[in-house]
XYZ file of C-alpha atoms in Angstrom:
574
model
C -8.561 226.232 -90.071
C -7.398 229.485 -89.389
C -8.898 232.024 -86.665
C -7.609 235.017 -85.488
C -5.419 234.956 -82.071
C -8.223 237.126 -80.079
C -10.507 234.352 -79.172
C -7.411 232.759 -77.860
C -7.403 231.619 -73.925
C -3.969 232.722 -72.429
C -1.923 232.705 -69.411
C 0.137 235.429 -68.928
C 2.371 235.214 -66.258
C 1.276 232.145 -64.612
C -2.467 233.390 -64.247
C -5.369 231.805 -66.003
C -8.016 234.287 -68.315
C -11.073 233.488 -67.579
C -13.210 232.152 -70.793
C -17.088 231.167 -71.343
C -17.909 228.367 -73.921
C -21.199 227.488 -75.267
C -21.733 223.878 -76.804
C -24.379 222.618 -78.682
C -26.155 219.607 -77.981
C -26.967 217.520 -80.974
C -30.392 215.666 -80.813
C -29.736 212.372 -79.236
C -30.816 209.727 -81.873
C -33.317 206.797 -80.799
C -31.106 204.249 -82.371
C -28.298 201.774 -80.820
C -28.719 199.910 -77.461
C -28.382 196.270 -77.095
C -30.706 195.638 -79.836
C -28.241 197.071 -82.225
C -24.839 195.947 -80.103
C -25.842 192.149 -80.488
C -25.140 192.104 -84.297
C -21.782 193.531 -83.400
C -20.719 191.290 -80.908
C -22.487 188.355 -83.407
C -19.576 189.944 -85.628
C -16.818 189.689 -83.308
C -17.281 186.092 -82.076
C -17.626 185.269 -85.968
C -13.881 186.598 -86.301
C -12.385 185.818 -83.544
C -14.012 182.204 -84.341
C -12.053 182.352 -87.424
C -8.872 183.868 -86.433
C -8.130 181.266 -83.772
C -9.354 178.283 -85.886
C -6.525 179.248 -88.261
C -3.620 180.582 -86.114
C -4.321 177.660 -83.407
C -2.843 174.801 -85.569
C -1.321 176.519 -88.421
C 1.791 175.728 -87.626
C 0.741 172.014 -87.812
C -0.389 173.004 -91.606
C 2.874 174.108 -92.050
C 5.237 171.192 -90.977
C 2.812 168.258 -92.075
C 1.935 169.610 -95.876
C 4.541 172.195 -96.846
C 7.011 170.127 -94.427
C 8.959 173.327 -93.770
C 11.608 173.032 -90.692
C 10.133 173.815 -87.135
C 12.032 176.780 -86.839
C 10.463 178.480 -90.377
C 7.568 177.618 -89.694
C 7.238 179.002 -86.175
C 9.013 182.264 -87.691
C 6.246 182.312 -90.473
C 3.331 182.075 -87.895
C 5.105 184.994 -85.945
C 5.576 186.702 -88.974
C 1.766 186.642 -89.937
C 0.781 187.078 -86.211
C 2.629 190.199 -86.473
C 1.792 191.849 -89.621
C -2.364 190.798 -88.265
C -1.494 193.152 -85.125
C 0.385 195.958 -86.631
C -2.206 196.621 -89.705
C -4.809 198.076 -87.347
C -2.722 201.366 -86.920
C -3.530 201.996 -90.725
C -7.108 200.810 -89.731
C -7.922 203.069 -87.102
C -6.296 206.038 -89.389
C -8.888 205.351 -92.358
C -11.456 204.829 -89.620
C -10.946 208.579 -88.008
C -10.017 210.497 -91.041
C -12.109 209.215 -93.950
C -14.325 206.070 -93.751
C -15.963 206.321 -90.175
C -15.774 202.653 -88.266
C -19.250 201.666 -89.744
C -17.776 202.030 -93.104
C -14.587 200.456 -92.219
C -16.079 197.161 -90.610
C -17.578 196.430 -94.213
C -14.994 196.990 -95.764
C -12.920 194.764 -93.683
C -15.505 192.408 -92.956
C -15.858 192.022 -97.286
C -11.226 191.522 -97.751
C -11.779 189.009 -94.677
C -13.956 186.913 -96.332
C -12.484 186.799 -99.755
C -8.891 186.110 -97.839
C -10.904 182.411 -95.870
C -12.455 181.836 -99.634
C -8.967 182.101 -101.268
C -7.254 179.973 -98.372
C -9.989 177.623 -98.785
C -9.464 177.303 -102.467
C -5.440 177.070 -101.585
C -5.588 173.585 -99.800
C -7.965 172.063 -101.746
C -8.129 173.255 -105.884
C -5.601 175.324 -106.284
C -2.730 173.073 -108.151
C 0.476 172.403 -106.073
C 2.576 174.059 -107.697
C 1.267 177.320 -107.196
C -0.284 176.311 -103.199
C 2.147 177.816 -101.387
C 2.324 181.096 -103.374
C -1.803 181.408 -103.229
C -1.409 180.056 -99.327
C 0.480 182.685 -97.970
C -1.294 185.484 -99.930
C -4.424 184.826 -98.669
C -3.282 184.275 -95.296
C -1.687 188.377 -95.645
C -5.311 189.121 -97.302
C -6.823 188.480 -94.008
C -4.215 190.400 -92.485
C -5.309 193.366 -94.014
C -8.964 192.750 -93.105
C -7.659 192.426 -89.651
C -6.500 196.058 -89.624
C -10.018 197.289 -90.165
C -12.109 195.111 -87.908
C -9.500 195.167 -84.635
C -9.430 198.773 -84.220
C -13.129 199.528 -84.652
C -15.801 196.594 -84.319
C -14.924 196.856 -80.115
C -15.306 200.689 -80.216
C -18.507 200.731 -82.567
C -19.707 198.244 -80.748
C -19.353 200.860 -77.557
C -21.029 203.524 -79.657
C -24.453 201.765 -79.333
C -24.271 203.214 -75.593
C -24.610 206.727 -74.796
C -23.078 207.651 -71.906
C -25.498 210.771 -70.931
C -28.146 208.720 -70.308
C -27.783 206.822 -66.994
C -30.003 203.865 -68.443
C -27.554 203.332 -71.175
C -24.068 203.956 -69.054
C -25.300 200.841 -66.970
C -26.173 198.605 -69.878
C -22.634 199.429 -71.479
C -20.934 198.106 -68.857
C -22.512 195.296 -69.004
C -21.852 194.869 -72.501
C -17.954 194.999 -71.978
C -18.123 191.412 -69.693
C -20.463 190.021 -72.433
C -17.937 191.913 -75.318
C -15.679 190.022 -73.584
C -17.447 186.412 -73.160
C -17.724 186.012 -76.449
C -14.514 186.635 -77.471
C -13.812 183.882 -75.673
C -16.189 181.854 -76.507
C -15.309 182.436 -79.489
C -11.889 181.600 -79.428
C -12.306 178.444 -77.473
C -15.052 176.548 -79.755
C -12.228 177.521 -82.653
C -9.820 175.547 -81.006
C -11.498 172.570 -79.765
C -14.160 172.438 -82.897
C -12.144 173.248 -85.966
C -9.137 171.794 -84.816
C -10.294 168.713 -84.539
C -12.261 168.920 -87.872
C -8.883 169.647 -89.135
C -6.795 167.158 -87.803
C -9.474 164.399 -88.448
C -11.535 165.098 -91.678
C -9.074 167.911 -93.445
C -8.477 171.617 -93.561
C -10.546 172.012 -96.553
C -13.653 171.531 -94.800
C -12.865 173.072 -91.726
C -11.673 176.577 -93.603
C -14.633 175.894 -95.899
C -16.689 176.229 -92.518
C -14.419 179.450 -91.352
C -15.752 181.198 -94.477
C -19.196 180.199 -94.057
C -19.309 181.423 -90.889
C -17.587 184.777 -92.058
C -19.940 185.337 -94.549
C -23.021 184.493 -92.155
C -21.945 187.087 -89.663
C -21.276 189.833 -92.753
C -25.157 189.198 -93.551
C -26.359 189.407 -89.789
C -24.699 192.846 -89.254
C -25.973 194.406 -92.766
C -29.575 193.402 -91.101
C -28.597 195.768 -87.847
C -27.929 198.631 -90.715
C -30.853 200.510 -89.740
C -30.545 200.268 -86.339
C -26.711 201.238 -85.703
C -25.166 205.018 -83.958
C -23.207 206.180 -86.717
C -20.580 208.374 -86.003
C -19.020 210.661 -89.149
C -14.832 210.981 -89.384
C -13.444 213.231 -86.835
C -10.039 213.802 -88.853
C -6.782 212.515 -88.381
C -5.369 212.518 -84.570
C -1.916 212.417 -86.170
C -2.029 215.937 -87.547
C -2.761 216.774 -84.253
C 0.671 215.136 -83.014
C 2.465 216.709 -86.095
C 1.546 219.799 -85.365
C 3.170 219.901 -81.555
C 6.619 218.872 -83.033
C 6.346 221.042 -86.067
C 5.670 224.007 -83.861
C 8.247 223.223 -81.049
C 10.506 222.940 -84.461
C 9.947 226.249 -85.096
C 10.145 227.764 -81.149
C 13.238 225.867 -80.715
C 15.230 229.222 -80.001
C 12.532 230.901 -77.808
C 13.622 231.096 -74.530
C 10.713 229.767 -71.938
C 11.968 232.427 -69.258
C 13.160 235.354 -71.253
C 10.449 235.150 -74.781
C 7.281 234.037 -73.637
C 4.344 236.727 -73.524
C 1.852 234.289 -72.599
C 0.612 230.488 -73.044
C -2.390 229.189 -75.402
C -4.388 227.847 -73.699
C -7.815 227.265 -75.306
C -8.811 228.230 -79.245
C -11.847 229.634 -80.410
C -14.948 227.416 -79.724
C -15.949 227.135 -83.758
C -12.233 226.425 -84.059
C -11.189 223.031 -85.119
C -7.190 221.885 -85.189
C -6.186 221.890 -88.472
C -7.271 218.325 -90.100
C -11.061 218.494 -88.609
C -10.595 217.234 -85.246
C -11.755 219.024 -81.848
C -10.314 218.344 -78.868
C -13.455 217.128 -76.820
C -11.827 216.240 -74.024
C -10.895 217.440 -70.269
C -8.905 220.467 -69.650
C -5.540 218.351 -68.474
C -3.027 219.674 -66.292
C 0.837 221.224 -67.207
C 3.550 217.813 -66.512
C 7.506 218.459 -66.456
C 7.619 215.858 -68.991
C 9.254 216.474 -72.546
C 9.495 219.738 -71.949
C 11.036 220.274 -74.973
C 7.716 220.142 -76.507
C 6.219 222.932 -74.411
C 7.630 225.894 -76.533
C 4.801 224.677 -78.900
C 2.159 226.394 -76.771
C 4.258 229.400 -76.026
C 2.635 232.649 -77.465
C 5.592 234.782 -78.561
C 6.084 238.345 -80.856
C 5.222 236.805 -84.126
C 2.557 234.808 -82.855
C 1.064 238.165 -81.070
C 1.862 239.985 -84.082
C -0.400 237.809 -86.791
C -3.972 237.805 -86.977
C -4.436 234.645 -87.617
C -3.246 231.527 -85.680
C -1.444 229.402 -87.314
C -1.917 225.738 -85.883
C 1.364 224.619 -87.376
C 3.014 227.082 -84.956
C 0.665 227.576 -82.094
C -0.421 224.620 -80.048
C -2.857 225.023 -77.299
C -1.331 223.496 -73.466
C -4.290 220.691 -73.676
C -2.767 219.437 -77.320
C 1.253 219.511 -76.059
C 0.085 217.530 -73.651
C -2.090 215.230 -75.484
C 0.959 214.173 -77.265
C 3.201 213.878 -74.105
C 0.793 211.297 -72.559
C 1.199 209.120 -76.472
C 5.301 209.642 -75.702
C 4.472 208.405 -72.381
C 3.263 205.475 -73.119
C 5.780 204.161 -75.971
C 8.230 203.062 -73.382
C 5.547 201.088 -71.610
C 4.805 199.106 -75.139
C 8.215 198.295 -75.418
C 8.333 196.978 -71.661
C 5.779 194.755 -72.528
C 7.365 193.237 -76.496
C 8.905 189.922 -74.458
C 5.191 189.670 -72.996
C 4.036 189.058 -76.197
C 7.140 186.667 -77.489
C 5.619 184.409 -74.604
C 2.155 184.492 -75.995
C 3.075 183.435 -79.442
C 4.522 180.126 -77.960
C 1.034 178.685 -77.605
C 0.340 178.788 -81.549
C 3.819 177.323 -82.088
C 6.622 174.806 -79.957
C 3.757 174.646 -77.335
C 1.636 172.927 -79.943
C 4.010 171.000 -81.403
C 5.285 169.863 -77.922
C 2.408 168.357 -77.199
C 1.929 166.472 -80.388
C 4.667 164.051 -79.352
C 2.596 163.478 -76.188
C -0.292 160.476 -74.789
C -3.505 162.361 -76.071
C -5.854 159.182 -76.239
C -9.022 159.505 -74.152
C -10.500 155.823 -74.276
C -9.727 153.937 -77.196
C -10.946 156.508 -80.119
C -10.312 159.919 -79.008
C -7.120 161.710 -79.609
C -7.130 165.470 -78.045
C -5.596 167.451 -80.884
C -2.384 169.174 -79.743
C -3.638 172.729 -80.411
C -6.989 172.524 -78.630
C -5.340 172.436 -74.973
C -5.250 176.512 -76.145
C -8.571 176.374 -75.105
C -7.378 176.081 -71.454
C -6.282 179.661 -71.394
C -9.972 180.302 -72.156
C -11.524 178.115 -69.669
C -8.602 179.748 -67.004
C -9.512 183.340 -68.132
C -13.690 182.243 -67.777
C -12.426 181.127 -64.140
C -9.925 184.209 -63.141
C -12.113 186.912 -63.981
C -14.576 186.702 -61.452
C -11.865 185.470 -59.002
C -9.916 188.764 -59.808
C -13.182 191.063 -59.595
C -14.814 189.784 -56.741
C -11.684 188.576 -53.786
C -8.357 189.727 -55.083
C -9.473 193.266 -55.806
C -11.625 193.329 -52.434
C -8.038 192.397 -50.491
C -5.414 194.293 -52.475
C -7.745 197.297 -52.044
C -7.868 197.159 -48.177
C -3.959 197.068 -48.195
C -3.401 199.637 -51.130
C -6.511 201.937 -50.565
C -6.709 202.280 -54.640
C -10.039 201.890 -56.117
C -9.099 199.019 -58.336
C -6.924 197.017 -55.715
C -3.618 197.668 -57.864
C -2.645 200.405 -60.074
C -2.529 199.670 -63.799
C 1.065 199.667 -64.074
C 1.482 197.427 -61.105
C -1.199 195.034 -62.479
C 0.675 195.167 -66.325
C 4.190 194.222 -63.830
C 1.623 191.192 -62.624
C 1.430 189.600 -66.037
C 4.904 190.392 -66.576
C 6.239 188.000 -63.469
C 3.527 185.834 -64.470
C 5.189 184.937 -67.635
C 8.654 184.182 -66.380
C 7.168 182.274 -63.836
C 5.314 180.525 -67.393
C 8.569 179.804 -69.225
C 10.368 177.945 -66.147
C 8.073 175.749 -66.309
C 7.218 175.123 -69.623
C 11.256 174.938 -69.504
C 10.903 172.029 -66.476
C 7.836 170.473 -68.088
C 10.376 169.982 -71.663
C 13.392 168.677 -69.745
C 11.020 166.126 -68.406
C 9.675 165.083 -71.898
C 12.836 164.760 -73.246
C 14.383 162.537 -70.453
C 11.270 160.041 -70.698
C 11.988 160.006 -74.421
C 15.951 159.646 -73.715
C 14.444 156.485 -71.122
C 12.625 154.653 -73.587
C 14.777 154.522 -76.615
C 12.648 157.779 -78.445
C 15.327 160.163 -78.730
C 15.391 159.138 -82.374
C 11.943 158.546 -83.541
C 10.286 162.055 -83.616
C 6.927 160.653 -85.221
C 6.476 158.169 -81.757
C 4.439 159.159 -78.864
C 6.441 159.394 -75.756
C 4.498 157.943 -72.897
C 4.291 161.127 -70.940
C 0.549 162.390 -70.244
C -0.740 165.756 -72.138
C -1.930 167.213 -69.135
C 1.904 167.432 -67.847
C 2.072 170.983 -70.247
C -1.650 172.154 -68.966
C -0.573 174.200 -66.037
C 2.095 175.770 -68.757
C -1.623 177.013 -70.374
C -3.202 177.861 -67.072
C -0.389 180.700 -66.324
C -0.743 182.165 -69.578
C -4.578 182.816 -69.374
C -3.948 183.864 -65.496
C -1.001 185.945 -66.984
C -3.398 187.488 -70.185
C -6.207 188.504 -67.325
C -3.120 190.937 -65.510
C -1.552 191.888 -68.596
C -3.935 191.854 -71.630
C -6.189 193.537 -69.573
C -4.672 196.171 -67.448
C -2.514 197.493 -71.501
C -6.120 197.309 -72.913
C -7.633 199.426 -70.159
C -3.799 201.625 -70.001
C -4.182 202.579 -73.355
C -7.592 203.375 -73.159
C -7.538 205.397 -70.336
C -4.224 207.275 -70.670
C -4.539 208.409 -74.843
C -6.905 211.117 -75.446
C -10.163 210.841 -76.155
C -10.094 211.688 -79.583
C -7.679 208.800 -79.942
C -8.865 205.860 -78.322
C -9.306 204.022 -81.479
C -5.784 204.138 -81.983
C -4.626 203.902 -78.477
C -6.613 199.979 -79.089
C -4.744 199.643 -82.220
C -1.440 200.373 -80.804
C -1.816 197.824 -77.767
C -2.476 195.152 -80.594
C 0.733 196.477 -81.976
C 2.321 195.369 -79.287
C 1.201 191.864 -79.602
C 2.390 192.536 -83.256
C 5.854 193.605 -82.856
C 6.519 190.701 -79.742
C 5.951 188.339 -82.239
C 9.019 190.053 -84.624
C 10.706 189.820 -81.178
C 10.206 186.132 -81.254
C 11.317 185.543 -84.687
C 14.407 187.549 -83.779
C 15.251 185.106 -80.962
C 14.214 182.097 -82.781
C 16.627 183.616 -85.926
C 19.464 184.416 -83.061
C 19.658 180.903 -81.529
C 19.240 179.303 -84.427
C 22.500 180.931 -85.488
C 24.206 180.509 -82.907
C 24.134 176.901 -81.757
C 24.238 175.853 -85.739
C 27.748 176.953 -85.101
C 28.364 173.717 -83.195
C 26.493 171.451 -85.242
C 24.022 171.279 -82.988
C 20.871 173.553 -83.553
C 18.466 174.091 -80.313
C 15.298 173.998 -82.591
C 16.031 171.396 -85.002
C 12.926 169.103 -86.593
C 13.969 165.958 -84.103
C 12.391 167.663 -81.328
C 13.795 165.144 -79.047
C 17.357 165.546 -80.270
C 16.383 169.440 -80.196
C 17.177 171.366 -76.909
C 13.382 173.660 -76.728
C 13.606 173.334 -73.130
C 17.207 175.647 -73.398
C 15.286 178.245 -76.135
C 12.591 178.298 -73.290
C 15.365 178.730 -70.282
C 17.053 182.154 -73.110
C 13.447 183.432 -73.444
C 12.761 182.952 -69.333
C 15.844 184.644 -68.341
C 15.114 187.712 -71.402
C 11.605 187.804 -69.676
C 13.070 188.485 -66.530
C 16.001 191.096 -67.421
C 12.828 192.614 -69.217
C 10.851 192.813 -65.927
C 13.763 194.514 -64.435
C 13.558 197.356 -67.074
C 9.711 197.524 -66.977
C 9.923 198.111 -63.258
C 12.451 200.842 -63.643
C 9.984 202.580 -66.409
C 7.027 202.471 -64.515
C 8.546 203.909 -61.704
C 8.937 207.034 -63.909
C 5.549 207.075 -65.912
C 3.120 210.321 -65.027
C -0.215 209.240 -65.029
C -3.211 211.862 -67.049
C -3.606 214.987 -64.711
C -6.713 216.584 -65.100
C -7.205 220.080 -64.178
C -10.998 220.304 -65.106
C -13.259 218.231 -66.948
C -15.314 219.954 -69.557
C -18.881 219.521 -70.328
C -19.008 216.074 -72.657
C -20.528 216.783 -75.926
C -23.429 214.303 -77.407
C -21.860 213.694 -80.463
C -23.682 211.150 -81.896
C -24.946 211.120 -85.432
């Protein structure tokens, strides 16, 4: 929208104008609260129930009915994994320009459904011939319904809370720890309940149940309709962004010492950036960073001259550096890819390590391989409150930070965490193998080698303590640090982090394959005895720790959000 360049806040040599603003409250509506935010989190638990029931043991799907090799099928869980995490960016874009997140989570909530009926229909009616084909595209259907829900059910969810009312801003903190519960919970009944309906009475009936449960929680939060905190489309944050580099495009020739007149540092208060979205958030302070970009905010002779501002060449100081705090955190994200090629080992060689293993408990029971996942759960239950209540107490008498440890420093946690992970799940393989060498097993991948299942547990234990560093100190990074405007898709890129780690895995997977096929001898063969995992897991331990190295050396140079002054937070509401 154009306005014309008088309402415009400047600095002219270094000294601010002063401005006055006037906002208008909108009527605060007497919906939302935790009677609405318990259909949502009904919603989430529902999905993440689902999710984790399938991913947990699909690779076992995979080898055992399509009988592909170990190492395609582990590359076509990544590959799904993957594609799950990135489609959220496009979810969080239709979210914020054009469907609003209520609109959204339908939507996503309907393509998830119809992906578990298809799958359902794959293993069980659908004729072989055509399984695979039908498989496969209904496992990418619920990909796309994954873009929609990640991105918004958590932040909709948050909605429900106003944070003017002092009432409210306690109960929504509250909500996060049980948000967080039953995700959790949620994830661990999948893979100690549906796995073992899988593994015991077939997949039919256990994604038969997924669906079921889908479509239950889709009718429980169309009953919470009337009492949900709707919020309308606030445009696209990425016109925002294009903006900056289109104008600093343009300004590329202006000279900061010689050309400027004066800075821009506010717009008119009726004035929206060009796409519908207002800036809403604080006033934040000028970094050295990218200072390429800063010509974008410079007010020069043609900008002086028109009467009109043109937001394609005149970008307020608050907006540059909106998008300098996104560049910022793009090298953190990348820091953190070999994070998530760890992760992804517990839906695949983790899983089918431990299927060669003594599960019996008593004379009936077999633990399925894929339900020790559920130990990361249980860990994560048990390393919260540890984390909350003594480390944070400790670290912050030594530090003097209010959270104990910086986020960065807590993200560098996780990060040691998971070397520390692969050496032993390395250790824990050599051992297996050697017991299977010992009694005459090397051969017979099908025979249980007389080595307990509990021997890979702590191998589970350091990946939930490494996911309550990690996970949580990128979740709360990339709230925190993006602005406020675009929080939804400062959650969707963290997921794409997870989503790209898992390409990263498939690359190494693809790159060792290659390499030790050259001798005749391939590290990730289907005799998993004859294979050498415990060498894949030694390559990935030793890229973990080069990639600790480089995360230490990019944190060192991150600039955390300055803010200069925090503007009056607008009830927005609808």
């Amino acid at each position: 929208m154009d306005s014309s360049v008088a309402p415009i806040s400047s600095t002219t040599h270094g000294h601010d104008q002063e401005t006055t603003t006037t906002k208008k409250l909108l009527p605060k509506p007497s919906k939302g609260g935790w009677s609405a935010a318990i259909f949502i989190i009904f919603v989430e638990v529902a999905e993440r129930f689902a999710y984790y029931g399938l991913a947990g043991n699909l690779i076992t799907y995979l080898t055992n009915n399509f009988h592909e090799p170990l190492a395609t099928a582990a590359k076509n869980v990544n590959m799904w994994v993957g594609v799950s995490a990135l489609f959220p960016i496009i979810g969080a874009f239709v979210a914020d320009s054009y469907l609003g997140r209520f609109k959204t989570i339908i939507v996503s909530c309907i393509v998830y459904f119809m992906g578990m009926v298809l799958l359902t229909l794959s293993v069980s009616v659908i004729h072989e011939s055509y399984r695979v084909a039908v498989f496969y595209t209904a496992l990418y259907i619920l990909a796309v319904g994954e873009g929609g829900h990640k991105p918004c059910v958590q932040t909709f969810a948050a909605d429900q809370f106003d944070e003017g009312n002092e009432a409210e801003k306690a109960e929504k903190s509250s909500f996060f720890n049980w948000w967080y519960l039953g995700i959790v919970f949620g994830a661990s009944a999948a893979v100690i309940f549906v796995i073992y309906v899988q593994d015991n009475f077939g997949w039919a009936l256990a994604l038969a149940f997924l669906a079921g449960t889908l479509g239950g929680a889709l009718l429980l939060f169309l009953i919470g309709i009337k009492r949900y905190r709707k919020q309308v489309p606030v445009g696209s944050p990425f016109t925002s962004i294009s903006q900056v580099f289109v104008a600093a495009w343009h300004k590329r020739h202006v000279s900061e010492t010689r050309d400027v007149l004066s800075l821009c540092y506010k717009v008119d208060d009726d004035e929206t950036i060009d796409g519908g979205r207002k800036s809403k958030g604080p006033t934040l302070a000028r970094t050295n960073q990218f200072r390429c970009l800063d010509k974008a905010m410079i007010i020069d002779d043609i900008d002086t001259a028109s009467r009109t501002r043109d937001p394609w060449r005149l970008c307020t100081v608050n907006q540059v550096e909106e998008v300098k705090l996104v560049l910022g955190l793009i090298p953190i994200g990348l820091a953190c890819l070999m994070y998530a090629a760890v992760l992804v080992q517990l839906h695949t060689f983790y899983t089918k390590q431990g299927s060669t293993m003594y599960r019996s408990i008593g004379p009936h029971f077999k633990i399925p391989p894929a339900s020790l996942q559920s130990v990361v759960g249980l860990t994560i239950l048990i390393a919260v409150p540890i984390y909350d209540r003594v480390f944070v107490p400790m670290a912050r008498k030594i530090t003097g930070h209010p959270a104990g440890i910086t986020m960065l420093q807590r993200i560098g946690v996780g990060l040691f965490i998971s070397v520390i992970q692969m050496v032993v799940s390395a250790l824990v393989e050599s051992r297996r193998v050697s017991v299977a060498r010992e009694y005459g097993l090397i051969d017979m991948p099908k025979a249980t080698v007389p080595m307990s299942l509990w021997w890979i547990v702590p191998q589970y234990m350091l990946s939930g303590i490494g996911d309550v560093f990690i996970i949580v100190g990128l979740q709360e990074l990339f709230y925190d640090q993006v602005p406020e405007e675009m929080r939804s898709v400062g959650a969707a890129a963290y997921l794409c982090v997870t989503g790209v780690g898992s390409f990263v895995s498939t690359w190494i997977i693809s790159a060792v394959q290659a390499i030790t096929s050259k001798n005749g001898h391939p590290w990730l063969g289907d005799n998993i005895n004859r294979a050498h995992l415990d060498r894949y897991y030694w390559v990935v331990a030793v890229l973990s720790g080069l990639n600790v190295c480089v995360y230490i050396w990019i944190a060192k140079r991150y600039v955390y959000k300055k803010v200069e002054a925090v503007e009056e937070k607008i009830d927005e509401n609808v």
